[in-house]
Each structure stands twice: as C-alpha cells, then as structure tokens.
mmCIF file of N, CA and C in Angstrom:
data_model
loop_
_atom_site.group_PDB
_atom_site.id
_atom_site.type_symbol
_atom_site.label_atom_id
_atom_site.label_comp_id
_atom_site.label_asym_id
_atom_site.label_seq_id
_atom_site.Cartn_x
_atom_site.Cartn_y
_atom_site.Cartn_z
ATOM 1 N N UNK X 1 1.347 -1.344 -0.225
ATOM 2 C CA UNK X 1 0.076 0.246 -0.022
ATOM 3 C C UNK X 1 1.510 0.905 -0.336
ATOM 4 N N UNK X 2 0.686 2.462 -0.779
ATOM 5 C CA UNK X 2 1.654 3.446 -1.333
ATOM 6 C C UNK X 2 1.094 5.179 -0.250
ATOM 7 N N UNK X 3 1.666 5.412 0.021
ATOM 8 C CA UNK X 3 1.813 6.764 1.448
ATOM 9 C C UNK X 3 0.200 7.037 1.048
ATOM 10 N N UNK X 4 -0.381 7.463 -0.733
ATOM 11 C CA UNK X 4 -1.675 8.285 -0.713
ATOM 12 C C UNK X 4 -2.760 6.921 -0.120
ATOM 13 N N UNK X 5 -2.696 5.287 -0.432
ATOM 14 C CA UNK X 5 -3.307 5.034 0.017
ATOM 15 C C UNK X 5 -3.903 4.419 1.442
ATOM 16 N N UNK X 6 -2.922 5.067 2.458
ATOM 17 C CA UNK X 6 -3.283 4.278 3.032
ATOM 18 C C UNK X 6 -4.283 5.824 4.493
ATOM 19 N N UNK X 7 -4.677 4.702 4.455
ATOM 20 C CA UNK X 7 -5.961 5.885 5.366
ATOM 21 C C UNK X 7 -5.471 7.129 6.659
ATOM 22 N N UNK X 8 -6.501 8.221 6.901
ATOM 23 C CA UNK X 8 -5.441 8.716 6.876
ATOM 24 C C UNK X 8 -4.919 9.073 8.978
ATOM 25 N N UNK X 9 -5.928 8.271 8.869
ATOM 26 C CA UNK X 9 -5.180 8.050 11.126
ATOM 27 C C UNK X 9 -3.706 7.261 11.184
ATOM 28 N N UNK X 10 -3.200 6.881 9.946
ATOM 29 C CA UNK X 10 -2.491 6.358 10.142
ATOM 30 C C UNK X 10 -0.842 7.107 9.242
ATOM 31 N N UNK X 11 -1.123 8.482 8.586
ATOM 32 C CA UNK X 11 -0.479 9.144 8.445
ATOM 33 C C UNK X 11 -0.063 10.968 9.510
ATOM 34 N N UNK X 12 1.581 10.220 9.303
ATOM 35 C CA UNK X 12 1.584 11.954 10.515
ATOM 36 C C UNK X 12 1.229 12.857 10.228
ATOM 37 N N UNK X 13 1.194 13.472 9.318
ATOM 38 C CA UNK X 13 0.246 14.292 9.060
ATOM 39 C C UNK X 13 -0.484 14.785 9.178
ATOM 40 N N UNK X 14 -1.893 14.226 9.532
ATOM 41 C CA UNK X 14 -3.023 14.365 9.469
ATOM 42 C C UNK X 14 -3.040 14.808 10.934
ATOM 43 N N UNK X 15 -2.045 13.102 11.616
ATOM 44 C CA UNK X 15 -2.779 12.758 13.744
ATOM 45 C C UNK X 15 -2.027 14.237 13.373
ATOM 46 N N UNK X 16 -0.910 14.933 13.436
ATOM 47 C CA UNK X 16 -0.317 15.825 14.344
ATOM 48 C C UNK X 16 -1.675 17.437 13.374
ATOM 49 N N UNK X 17 -2.249 17.992 12.733
ATOM 50 C CA UNK X 17 -3.364 18.022 12.278
ATOM 51 C C UNK X 17 -4.182 18.050 13.139
ATOM 52 N N UNK X 18 -4.970 16.654 14.016
ATOM 53 C CA UNK X 18 -6.150 16.382 14.568
ATOM 54 C C UNK X 18 -5.372 17.395 16.064
ATOM 55 N N UNK X 19 -4.206 17.150 16.648
ATOM 56 C CA UNK X 19 -3.556 17.102 17.463
ATOM 57 C C UNK X 19 -3.839 18.896 17.815
ATOM 58 N N UNK X 20 -3.437 19.567 16.727
ATOM 59 C CA UNK X 20 -2.921 20.922 16.061
ATOM 60 C C UNK X 20 -4.370 21.910 16.707
ATOM 61 N N UNK X 21 -5.544 20.931 16.030
ATOM 62 C CA UNK X 21 -6.153 21.262 16.439
ATOM 63 C C UNK X 21 -7.383 21.479 17.863
ATOM 64 N N UNK X 22 -6.967 19.724 17.989
ATOM 65 C CA UNK X 22 -7.543 19.521 19.598
ATOM 66 C C UNK X 22 -7.181 20.647 20.895
ATOM 67 N N UNK X 23 -5.255 20.766 20.539
ATOM 68 C CA UNK X 23 -5.405 21.908 21.563
ATOM 69 C C UNK X 23 -5.726 22.758 21.532
ATOM 70 N N UNK X 24 -6.232 23.559 20.617
ATOM 71 C CA UNK X 24 -6.603 24.778 20.627
ATOM 72 C C UNK X 24 -7.846 24.461 20.853
ATOM 73 N N UNK X 25 -9.282 24.007 19.834
ATOM 74 C CA UNK X 25 -10.043 23.448 20.126
ATOM 75 C C UNK X 25 -10.632 23.798 22.211
ATOM 76 N N UNK X 26 -9.507 22.724 22.947
ATOM 77 C CA UNK X 26 -9.183 22.894 24.624
ATOM 78 C C UNK X 26 -9.266 23.749 24.928
ATOM 79 N N UNK X 27 -8.202 24.634 24.387
ATOM 80 C CA UNK X 27 -7.794 26.157 24.964
ATOM 81 C C UNK X 27 -8.478 26.931 25.018
ATOM 82 N N UNK X 28 -9.697 26.982 24.157
ATOM 83 C CA UNK X 28 -10.582 27.759 23.879
ATOM 84 C C UNK X 28 -11.370 27.866 24.479
ATOM 85 N N UNK X 29 -12.161 26.129 25.005
ATOM 86 C CA UNK X 29 -12.739 25.674 25.849
ATOM 87 C C UNK X 29 -12.819 26.007 27.298
ATOM 88 N N UNK X 30 -10.774 26.239 27.768
ATOM 89 C CA UNK X 30 -11.198 26.560 29.234
ATOM 90 C C UNK X 30 -10.766 28.208 29.682
ATOM 91 N N UNK X 31 -10.524 28.916 28.307
ATOM 92 C CA UNK X 31 -10.403 30.194 28.191
ATOM 93 C C UNK X 31 -11.791 30.374 28.520
ATOM 94 N N UNK X 32 -13.276 29.984 27.778
ATOM 95 C CA UNK X 32 -14.604 29.592 28.082
ATOM 96 C C UNK X 32 -14.979 29.845 29.313
ATOM 97 N N UNK X 33 -14.248 28.939 30.193
ATOM 98 C CA UNK X 33 -14.722 28.347 31.531
ATOM 99 C C UNK X 33 -14.179 28.411 32.642
ATOM 100 N N UNK X 34 -12.646 29.320 32.087
ATOM 101 C CA UNK X 34 -12.333 30.583 33.383
ATOM 102 C C UNK X 34 -13.043 32.091 33.418
ATOM 103 N N UNK X 35 -13.727 32.585 31.838
ATOM 104 C CA UNK X 35 -14.570 33.641 32.028
ATOM 105 C C UNK X 35 -15.897 33.421 32.649
ATOM 106 N N UNK X 36 -16.175 32.515 32.526
ATOM 107 C CA UNK X 36 -18.337 31.701 33.021
ATOM 108 C C UNK X 36 -17.607 31.216 34.157
ATOM 109 N N UNK X 37 -18.024 31.605 35.275
ATOM 110 C CA UNK X 37 -18.584 31.379 36.376
ATOM 111 C C UNK X 37 -18.960 30.732 37.035
ATOM 112 N N UNK X 38 -19.378 29.544 37.115
ATOM 113 C CA UNK X 38 -20.467 29.023 36.645
ATOM 114 C C UNK X 38 -20.223 27.434 38.094
ATOM 115 N N UNK X 39 -20.503 27.938 38.918
ATOM 116 C CA UNK X 39 -20.190 27.184 40.823
ATOM 117 C C UNK X 39 -21.704 26.714 41.049
ATOM 118 N N UNK X 40 -23.130 27.473 40.761
ATOM 119 C CA UNK X 40 -24.349 26.570 40.683
ATOM 120 C C UNK X 40 -24.899 25.413 40.245
ATOM 121 N N UNK X 41 -24.562 26.224 38.085
ATOM 122 C CA UNK X 41 -24.808 25.151 37.399
ATOM 123 C C UNK X 41 -23.572 25.340 36.264
ATOM 124 N N UNK X 42 -23.069 24.823 35.076
ATOM 125 C CA UNK X 42 -22.844 24.040 33.965
ATOM 126 C C UNK X 42 -22.892 24.678 33.521
ATOM 127 N N UNK X 43 -22.533 26.182 33.708
ATOM 128 C CA UNK X 43 -22.868 27.112 32.022
ATOM 129 C C UNK X 43 -21.939 27.291 31.073
ATOM 130 N N UNK X 44 -21.012 27.349 31.343
ATOM 131 C CA UNK X 44 -19.774 26.973 30.246
ATOM 132 C C UNK X 44 -19.961 25.555 29.580
ATOM 133 N N UNK X 45 -19.965 24.412 30.294
ATOM 134 C CA UNK X 45 -20.015 22.923 29.450
ATOM 135 C C UNK X 45 -20.971 22.564 28.641
ATOM 136 N N UNK X 46 -22.125 23.973 29.696
ATOM 137 C CA UNK X 46 -23.292 23.878 27.879
ATOM 138 C C UNK X 46 -23.397 24.378 27.125
ATOM 139 N N UNK X 47 -21.692 25.984 27.536
ATOM 140 C CA UNK X 47 -22.362 26.501 25.992
ATOM 141 C C UNK X 47 -21.384 26.027 25.164
ATOM 142 N N UNK X 48 -20.275 25.737 25.869
ATOM 143 C CA UNK X 48 -19.043 24.714 24.694
ATOM 144 C C UNK X 48 -20.254 23.445 23.689
ATOM 145 N N UNK X 49 -20.813 22.977 24.951
ATOM 146 C CA UNK X 49 -21.366 21.460 23.934
ATOM 147 C C UNK X 49 -21.934 22.173 22.759
ATOM 148 N N UNK X 50 -23.326 23.234 22.845
ATOM 149 C CA UNK X 50 -24.087 23.330 22.184
ATOM 150 C C UNK X 50 -23.600 24.631 20.157
ATOM 151 N N UNK X 51 -22.713 24.630 20.963
ATOM 152 C CA UNK X 51 -21.938 25.956 20.285
ATOM 153 C C UNK X 51 -20.771 25.061 19.463
ATOM 154 N N UNK X 52 -20.603 24.277 19.873
ATOM 155 C CA UNK X 52 -20.097 22.671 18.844
ATOM 156 C C UNK X 52 -20.437 21.675 18.456
ATOM 157 N N UNK X 53 -21.718 21.863 18.781
ATOM 158 C CA UNK X 53 -22.367 20.526 18.149
ATOM 159 C C UNK X 53 -22.857 21.242 17.010
ATOM 160 N N UNK X 54 -23.308 22.635 16.956
ATOM 161 C CA UNK X 54 -23.826 23.238 15.767
ATOM 162 C C UNK X 54 -22.501 23.609 14.819
ATOM 163 N N UNK X 55 -21.448 23.963 15.078
ATOM 164 C CA UNK X 55 -20.475 24.550 14.531
ATOM 165 C C UNK X 55 -19.811 22.957 13.725
ATOM 166 N N UNK X 56 -20.118 22.077 14.503
ATOM 167 C CA UNK X 56 -19.539 19.919 14.270
ATOM 168 C C UNK X 56 -20.588 19.771 12.467
ATOM 169 N N UNK X 57 -22.193 20.398 12.860
ATOM 170 C CA UNK X 57 -23.019 20.029 11.733
ATOM 171 C C UNK X 57 -22.619 21.323 11.060
ATOM 172 N N UNK X 58 -22.759 21.797 11.007
ATOM 173 C CA UNK X 58 -22.817 22.694 9.911
ATOM 174 C C UNK X 58 -21.484 22.873 9.131
ATOM 175 N N UNK X 59 -20.410 22.753 9.927
ATOM 176 C CA UNK X 59 -18.740 22.235 8.904
ATOM 177 C C UNK X 59 -18.799 20.670 7.946
ATOM 178 N N UNK X 60 -19.309 19.548 9.164
ATOM 179 C CA UNK X 60 -19.460 18.413 8.080
ATOM 180 C C UNK X 60 -20.587 18.425 6.848
ATOM 181 N N UNK X 61 -21.426 18.956 7.205
ATOM 182 C CA UNK X 61 -22.778 19.468 6.371
ATOM 183 C C UNK X 61 -22.362 19.651 4.910
ATOM 184 N N UNK X 62 -21.439 21.245 5.464
ATOM 185 C CA UNK X 62 -21.474 22.092 4.310
ATOM 186 C C UNK X 62 -19.834 21.145 3.391
ATOM 187 N N UNK X 63 -19.080 20.793 3.832
ATOM 188 C CA UNK X 63 -17.982 20.087 4.042
ATOM 189 C C UNK X 63 -18.255 18.753 3.162
ATOM 190 N N UNK X 64 -19.154 17.883 2.851
ATOM 191 C CA UNK X 64 -20.198 16.595 2.084
ATOM 192 C C UNK X 64 -20.606 17.223 1.433
ATOM 193 N N UNK X 65 -21.452 18.575 0.984
ATOM 194 C CA UNK X 65 -22.607 18.745 -0.048
ATOM 195 C C UNK X 65 -20.904 19.171 -1.819
ATOM 196 N N UNK X 66 -19.613 20.025 -0.190
ATOM 197 C CA UNK X 66 -18.740 20.594 -1.486
ATOM 198 C C UNK X 66 -18.227 19.067 -2.073
ATOM 199 N N UNK X 67 -18.533 18.454 -2.015
ATOM 200 C CA UNK X 67 -16.950 17.631 -2.486
ATOM 201 C C UNK X 67 -17.158 16.119 -1.710
ATOM 202 N N UNK X 68 -15.695 15.326 -2.159
ATOM 203 C CA UNK X 68 -15.369 14.263 -1.653
ATOM 204 C C UNK X 68 -15.024 14.017 -0.414
ATOM 205 N N UNK X 69 -14.521 13.979 0.650
ATOM 206 C CA UNK X 69 -13.366 13.832 1.719
ATOM 207 C C UNK X 69 -12.256 13.946 0.786
ATOM 208 N N UNK X 70 -11.893 14.857 0.380
ATOM 209 C CA UNK X 70 -10.092 15.118 0.359
ATOM 210 C C UNK X 70 -9.266 16.418 -0.219
ATOM 211 N N UNK X 71 -7.909 15.991 -0.204
ATOM 212 C CA UNK X 71 -7.459 17.639 -0.416
ATOM 213 C C UNK X 71 -7.883 18.317 0.932
ATOM 214 N N UNK X 72 -7.772 19.778 0.458
ATOM 215 C CA UNK X 72 -8.251 20.794 1.345
ATOM 216 C C UNK X 72 -10.011 20.487 2.091
ATOM 217 N N UNK X 73 -10.978 19.669 1.966
ATOM 218 C CA UNK X 73 -12.142 19.189 2.666
ATOM 219 C C UNK X 73 -11.842 18.112 3.124
ATOM 220 N N UNK X 74 -10.092 17.530 3.791
ATOM 221 C CA UNK X 74 -10.266 16.332 4.315
ATOM 222 C C UNK X 74 -9.485 16.684 5.714
ATOM 223 N N UNK X 75 -8.766 17.525 4.967
ATOM 224 C CA UNK X 75 -7.807 18.780 6.071
ATOM 225 C C UNK X 75 -8.360 19.784 6.542
ATOM 226 N N UNK X 76 -9.679 19.925 6.537
ATOM 227 C CA UNK X 76 -10.565 20.541 7.287
ATOM 228 C C UNK X 76 -11.316 20.441 8.520
ATOM 229 N N UNK X 77 -11.608 18.532 7.875
ATOM 230 C CA UNK X 77 -12.607 17.471 8.519
ATOM 231 C C UNK X 77 -11.630 17.183 9.627
ATOM 232 N N UNK X 78 -11.129 16.931 9.060
ATOM 233 C CA UNK X 78 -10.374 16.410 10.384
ATOM 234 C C UNK X 78 -8.661 17.263 11.322
ATOM 235 N N UNK X 79 -8.664 19.012 10.809
ATOM 236 C CA UNK X 79 -8.313 19.806 11.495
ATOM 237 C C UNK X 79 -8.929 20.369 12.487
ATOM 238 N N UNK X 80 -10.200 21.231 11.954
ATOM 239 C CA UNK X 80 -12.108 21.479 12.587
ATOM 240 C C UNK X 80 -12.910 20.172 13.496
ATOM 241 N N UNK X 81 -12.981 19.296 12.091
ATOM 242 C CA UNK X 81 -14.417 18.961 12.916
ATOM 243 C C UNK X 81 -13.617 17.484 14.383
ATOM 244 N N UNK X 82 -12.844 17.168 13.433
ATOM 245 C CA UNK X 82 -12.253 15.337 14.521
ATOM 246 C C UNK X 82 -11.219 16.474 16.262
ATOM 247 N N UNK X 83 -10.091 17.250 14.701
ATOM 248 C CA UNK X 83 -9.468 17.999 16.017
ATOM 249 C C UNK X 83 -10.158 19.082 17.121
ATOM 250 N N UNK X 84 -10.552 20.448 16.591
ATOM 251 C CA UNK X 84 -11.154 21.593 17.302
ATOM 252 C C UNK X 84 -12.535 21.045 17.783
ATOM 253 N N UNK X 85 -12.991 20.911 17.373
ATOM 254 C CA UNK X 85 -14.075 20.414 17.916
ATOM 255 C C UNK X 85 -14.555 18.962 18.833
ATOM 256 N N UNK X 86 -13.894 18.759 19.119
ATOM 257 C CA UNK X 86 -13.139 17.503 19.812
ATOM 258 C C UNK X 86 -12.653 18.035 20.096
ATOM 259 N N UNK X 87 -11.637 18.869 20.827
ATOM 260 C CA UNK X 87 -11.040 19.187 21.942
ATOM 261 C C UNK X 87 -12.135 20.583 22.071
ATOM 262 N N UNK X 88 -12.585 21.049 22.053
ATOM 263 C CA UNK X 88 -14.086 22.374 22.635
ATOM 264 C C UNK X 88 -14.649 21.779 23.576
ATOM 265 N N UNK X 89 -15.375 20.948 22.843
ATOM 266 C CA UNK X 89 -16.889 20.111 23.625
ATOM 267 C C UNK X 89 -16.322 19.219 23.789
ATOM 268 N N UNK X 90 -16.664 18.824 25.447
ATOM 269 C CA UNK X 90 -16.223 17.798 26.389
ATOM 270 C C UNK X 90 -17.677 17.331 27.203
ATOM 271 N N UNK X 91 -18.671 16.187 26.660
ATOM 272 C CA UNK X 91 -19.470 14.940 27.232
ATOM 273 C C UNK X 91 -18.759 14.703 28.342
ATOM 274 N N UNK X 92 -17.632 15.077 28.957
ATOM 275 C CA UNK X 92 -17.139 14.049 29.949
ATOM 276 C C UNK X 92 -17.112 14.872 31.343
ATOM 277 N N UNK X 93 -16.913 15.902 30.248
ATOM 278 C CA UNK X 93 -17.081 17.148 31.960
ATOM 279 C C UNK X 93 -18.698 17.063 32.151
ATOM 280 N N UNK X 94 -19.330 17.615 30.754
ATOM 281 C CA UNK X 94 -21.188 16.708 30.500
ATOM 282 C C UNK X 94 -21.521 16.500 32.336
ATOM 283 N N UNK X 95 -20.700 15.293 32.145
ATOM 284 C CA UNK X 95 -21.479 13.588 32.925
ATOM 285 C C UNK X 95 -21.148 14.106 33.721
ATOM 286 N N UNK X 96 -19.892 14.761 34.163
ATOM 287 C CA UNK X 96 -19.236 14.554 35.665
ATOM 288 C C UNK X 96 -20.268 15.543 36.525
ATOM 289 N N UNK X 97 -20.012 16.427 35.795
ATOM 290 C CA UNK X 97 -21.637 18.084 35.852
ATOM 291 C C UNK X 97 -22.739 17.033 36.576
ATOM 292 N N UNK X 98 -23.240 16.389 35.423
ATOM 293 C CA UNK X 98 -24.742 16.007 36.220
ATOM 294 C C UNK X 98 -24.255 14.926 37.435
ATOM 295 N N UNK X 99 -23.672 14.443 37.764
ATOM 296 C CA UNK X 99 -23.415 13.867 38.539
ATOM 297 C C UNK X 99 -23.146 14.685 39.948
ATOM 298 N N UNK X 100 -22.421 15.462 39.877
ATOM 299 C CA UNK X 100 -22.141 16.748 40.550
ATOM 300 C C UNK X 100 -23.716 17.291 41.352
ATOM 301 N N UNK X 101 -24.235 17.579 40.485
ATOM 302 C CA UNK X 101 -25.386 18.596 40.718
ATOM 303 C C UNK X 101 -26.286 17.328 41.344
ATOM 304 N N UNK X 102 -26.332 16.058 41.347
ATOM 305 C CA UNK X 102 -27.057 14.692 41.711
ATOM 306 C C UNK X 102 -26.638 15.212 43.326
ATOM 307 N N UNK X 103 -24.985 14.737 42.946
ATOM 308 C CA UNK X 103 -24.234 14.467 44.802
ATOM 309 C C UNK X 103 -24.775 15.894 45.382
ATOM 310 N N UNK X 104 -25.243 17.536 45.372
ATOM 311 C CA UNK X 104 -25.161 18.230 46.058
ATOM 312 C C UNK X 104 -26.930 18.394 46.018
ATOM 313 N N UNK X 105 -27.330 17.166 45.564
ATOM 314 C CA UNK X 105 -29.062 17.310 46.171
ATOM 315 C C UNK X 105 -29.481 18.251 45.308
ATOM 316 N N UNK X 106 -29.452 18.294 43.790
ATOM 317 C CA UNK X 106 -30.640 19.201 43.147
ATOM 318 C C UNK X 106 -30.946 17.939 41.321
ATOM 319 N N UNK X 107 -31.278 16.774 42.267
ATOM 320 C CA UNK X 107 -31.555 15.560 41.170
ATOM 321 C C UNK X 107 -32.589 17.026 39.204
ATOM 322 N N UNK X 108 -33.687 17.090 40.264
ATOM 323 C CA UNK X 108 -34.665 18.509 39.147
ATOM 324 C C UNK X 108 -33.349 18.371 38.109
ATOM 325 N N UNK X 109 -32.965 19.328 38.771
ATOM 326 C CA UNK X 109 -31.209 20.429 38.355
ATOM 327 C C UNK X 109 -30.445 19.525 37.164
ATOM 328 N N UNK X 110 -30.180 18.366 37.710
ATOM 329 C CA UNK X 110 -29.355 17.895 37.292
ATOM 330 C C UNK X 110 -29.752 16.353 36.054
ATOM 331 N N UNK X 111 -31.232 16.846 35.574
ATOM 332 C CA UNK X 111 -31.905 15.898 35.441
ATOM 333 C C UNK X 111 -32.710 17.073 33.914
ATOM 334 N N UNK X 112 -33.064 18.102 34.428
ATOM 335 C CA UNK X 112 -32.958 19.271 33.417
ATOM 336 C C UNK X 112 -31.706 19.398 32.138
ATOM 337 N N UNK X 113 -30.920 20.028 33.002
ATOM 338 C CA UNK X 113 -29.347 19.819 32.987
ATOM 339 C C UNK X 113 -29.350 18.966 31.751
ATOM 340 N N UNK X 114 -29.083 17.042 32.167
ATOM 341 C CA UNK X 114 -28.788 16.885 30.903
ATOM 342 C C UNK X 114 -29.392 16.593 29.692
ATOM 343 N N UNK X 115 -31.088 16.703 29.496
ATOM 344 C CA UNK X 115 -32.308 17.271 28.898
ATOM 345 C C UNK X 115 -31.805 17.903 27.903
ATOM 346 N N UNK X 116 -31.432 18.943 28.380
ATOM 347 C CA UNK X 116 -31.736 20.144 27.977
ATOM 348 C C UNK X 116 -30.211 20.560 26.789
ATOM 349 N N UNK X 117 -29.483 19.725 26.874
ATOM 350 C CA UNK X 117 -28.080 19.602 27.103
ATOM 351 C C UNK X 117 -28.039 18.328 25.744
ATOM 352 N N UNK X 118 -28.876 17.703 25.323
ATOM 353 C CA UNK X 118 -29.448 16.969 24.731
ATOM 354 C C UNK X 118 -30.619 16.754 23.640
ATOM 355 N N UNK X 119 -31.495 17.636 24.368
ATOM 356 C CA UNK X 119 -31.847 17.855 22.944
ATOM 357 C C UNK X 119 -31.787 18.964 22.606
ATOM 358 N N UNK X 120 -31.817 20.204 23.159
ATOM 359 C CA UNK X 120 -31.178 21.556 22.584
ATOM 360 C C UNK X 120 -30.033 21.295 21.581
ATOM 361 N N UNK X 121 -28.628 19.962 22.510
ATOM 362 C CA UNK X 121 -27.620 19.799 21.595
ATOM 363 C C UNK X 121 -27.670 19.295 19.746
ATOM 364 N N UNK X 122 -29.451 18.247 20.460
ATOM 365 C CA UNK X 122 -29.219 17.531 18.637
ATOM 366 C C UNK X 122 -30.097 18.467 18.261
ATOM 367 N N UNK X 123 -31.407 20.232 18.614
ATOM 368 C CA UNK X 123 -31.664 21.246 17.775
ATOM 369 C C UNK X 123 -30.415 22.176 17.134
ATOM 370 N N UNK X 124 -29.020 21.680 17.471
ATOM 371 C CA UNK X 124 -28.142 23.026 17.603
ATOM 372 C C UNK X 124 -27.178 22.147 16.428
ATOM 373 N N UNK X 125 -27.610 20.604 16.468
ATOM 374 C CA UNK X 125 -27.079 20.459 15.253
ATOM 375 C C UNK X 125 -27.756 19.996 14.092
ATOM 376 N N UNK X 126 -28.698 19.552 13.980
ATOM 377 C CA UNK X 126 -29.434 20.346 12.297
ATOM 378 C C UNK X 126 -30.139 21.424 12.447
ATOM 379 N N UNK X 127 -29.786 23.027 13.472
ATOM 380 C CA UNK X 127 -29.594 24.093 13.311
ATOM 381 C C UNK X 127 -28.377 23.998 11.862
ATOM 382 N N UNK X 128 -27.160 23.890 12.925
ATOM 383 C CA UNK X 128 -25.741 23.499 11.506
ATOM 384 C C UNK X 128 -26.173 23.415 10.375
ATOM 385 N N UNK X 129 -26.459 21.503 10.702
ATOM 386 C CA UNK X 129 -26.952 21.181 9.333
ATOM 387 C C UNK X 129 -27.298 21.511 8.079
ATOM 388 N N UNK X 130 -28.439 22.818 8.727
ATOM 389 C CA UNK X 130 -29.115 23.751 8.182
ATOM 390 C C UNK X 130 -28.488 24.524 7.463
ATOM 391 N N UNK X 131 -27.856 25.023 8.008
ATOM 392 C CA UNK X 131 -27.289 25.876 7.364
ATOM 393 C C UNK X 131 -25.717 25.798 6.146
ATOM 394 N N UNK X 132 -25.275 24.855 7.128
ATOM 395 C CA UNK X 132 -24.267 23.575 6.350
ATOM 396 C C UNK X 132 -24.233 23.611 4.951
ATOM 397 N N UNK X 133 -25.811 23.367 4.542
ATOM 398 C CA UNK X 133 -27.059 23.104 3.512
ATOM 399 C C UNK X 133 -27.224 24.400 2.690
ATOM 400 N N UNK X 134 -27.496 25.505 3.668
ATOM 401 C CA UNK X 134 -28.347 26.559 3.124
ATOM 402 C C UNK X 134 -26.309 26.989 2.537
ATOM 403 N N UNK X 135 -25.380 27.358 2.644
ATOM 404 C CA UNK X 135 -23.782 27.400 2.980
ATOM 405 C C UNK X 135 -23.521 26.977 1.046
ATOM 406 N N UNK X 136 -23.836 25.481 0.884
ATOM 407 C CA UNK X 136 -23.875 24.727 -0.778
ATOM 408 C C UNK X 136 -25.107 25.733 -1.304
ATOM 409 N N UNK X 137 -25.749 25.963 -1.265
ATOM 410 C CA UNK X 137 -26.773 25.894 -2.216
ATOM 411 C C UNK X 137 -27.253 27.674 -2.602
ATOM 412 N N UNK X 138 -26.873 28.863 -1.351
ATOM 413 C CA UNK X 138 -26.031 29.852 -1.829
ATOM 414 C C UNK X 138 -24.568 29.523 -2.924
ATOM 415 N N UNK X 139 -23.788 28.805 -2.894
ATOM 416 C CA UNK X 139 -22.005 28.911 -3.934
ATOM 417 C C UNK X 139 -23.186 27.636 -4.735
ATOM 418 N N UNK X 140 -23.815 27.166 -4.862
ATOM 419 C CA UNK X 140 -24.099 26.540 -5.960
ATOM 420 C C UNK X 140 -24.822 27.590 -6.808
ATOM 421 N N UNK X 141 -25.578 28.428 -6.323
ATOM 422 C CA UNK X 141 -26.561 29.652 -6.746
ATOM 423 C C UNK X 141 -25.302 30.174 -8.176
ATOM 424 N N UNK X 142 -24.324 30.629 -7.035
ATOM 425 C CA UNK X 142 -23.068 32.101 -7.728
ATOM 426 C C UNK X 142 -23.492 32.824 -6.799
ATOM 427 N N UNK X 143 -23.560 32.608 -5.339
ATOM 428 C CA UNK X 143 -23.854 33.793 -4.843
ATOM 429 C C UNK X 143 -22.961 33.916 -4.112
ATOM 430 N N UNK X 144 -21.888 32.924 -3.943
ATOM 431 C CA UNK X 144 -20.805 33.032 -1.915
ATOM 432 C C UNK X 144 -19.838 32.723 -3.558
ATOM 433 N N UNK X 145 -18.439 33.291 -2.776
ATOM 434 C CA UNK X 145 -17.554 33.267 -3.108
ATOM 435 C C UNK X 145 -16.426 31.988 -2.896
ATOM 436 N N UNK X 146 -15.967 31.574 -5.199
ATOM 437 C CA UNK X 146 -15.646 30.243 -5.518
ATOM 438 C C UNK X 146 -14.323 29.444 -4.200
#
C-alpha cells in the first residue's frame, strides 16, 4: 500500500493536524470556562457543547456537499471537525457536572441539565446542518465566493 492509499489516521501529517486542532479547541474551552464562573450550574460546559454541536453539524454538512473527503476538505474535516471541535466539546465534563448536581442534592436540576444538553444539542446540530446546506445552495447559485 503506497503512502496516498494509507488511511488518514495512519499518516503523521493528519495526526498532527488533529492534535493541533484539538489543542486549540481545548484552549478555547478552557478560556470560556475561566471567563464564565458557574458554581451553581455548568453554564460554560453547556455553552461549549451546544456551540460545538452547531459548528460541527455546519462544518460536516457543508464539507459533504462541496465534494469528496479529499484534499482541502479532508484537512478541514480532520483539523477543525475532529481536532478543534473534538477538543472544544466536552461530554465527559457534561457527565461529571450531571453527577455533581445529583450529589449536591439537585436531581431536578441534574435531569434538566442532561435533557437540555441532549435535546438542545440535537437541535443545534440540525440547525448547523441546515446552515451548512444553505451555504452549499448559496454557493451553487453563484452567491458565494468560490
């Protein structure tokens, strides 16, 4: 198997791209967590997870509509999709925050937080997909930059 036929996850260039994107996404998430003081309710975690669901939905839909997963589209998918949004979103912290709310004696808040995160996350993803599809339609009609 030659170099161009190897899967992306076995190529150093793509691994480095995912790592760099992940570091950037994690750094932005940490900055948001420091900026939003949320002792009573995990606002920062909710914010990054919903923004990440929207952004990832938009990115992947737009990339899939613009063509095959090759070249620049593959680089964007791996660097921004897998790397940045993978580092930016944090469903492990979501789980820990939910357990913390339960342990703090706030089961209704914990259940509400979990349901809002999942339901609104799904809606955010769908909205991102719709925007990604709209970007493609706009470009294919000649309204966007090539």
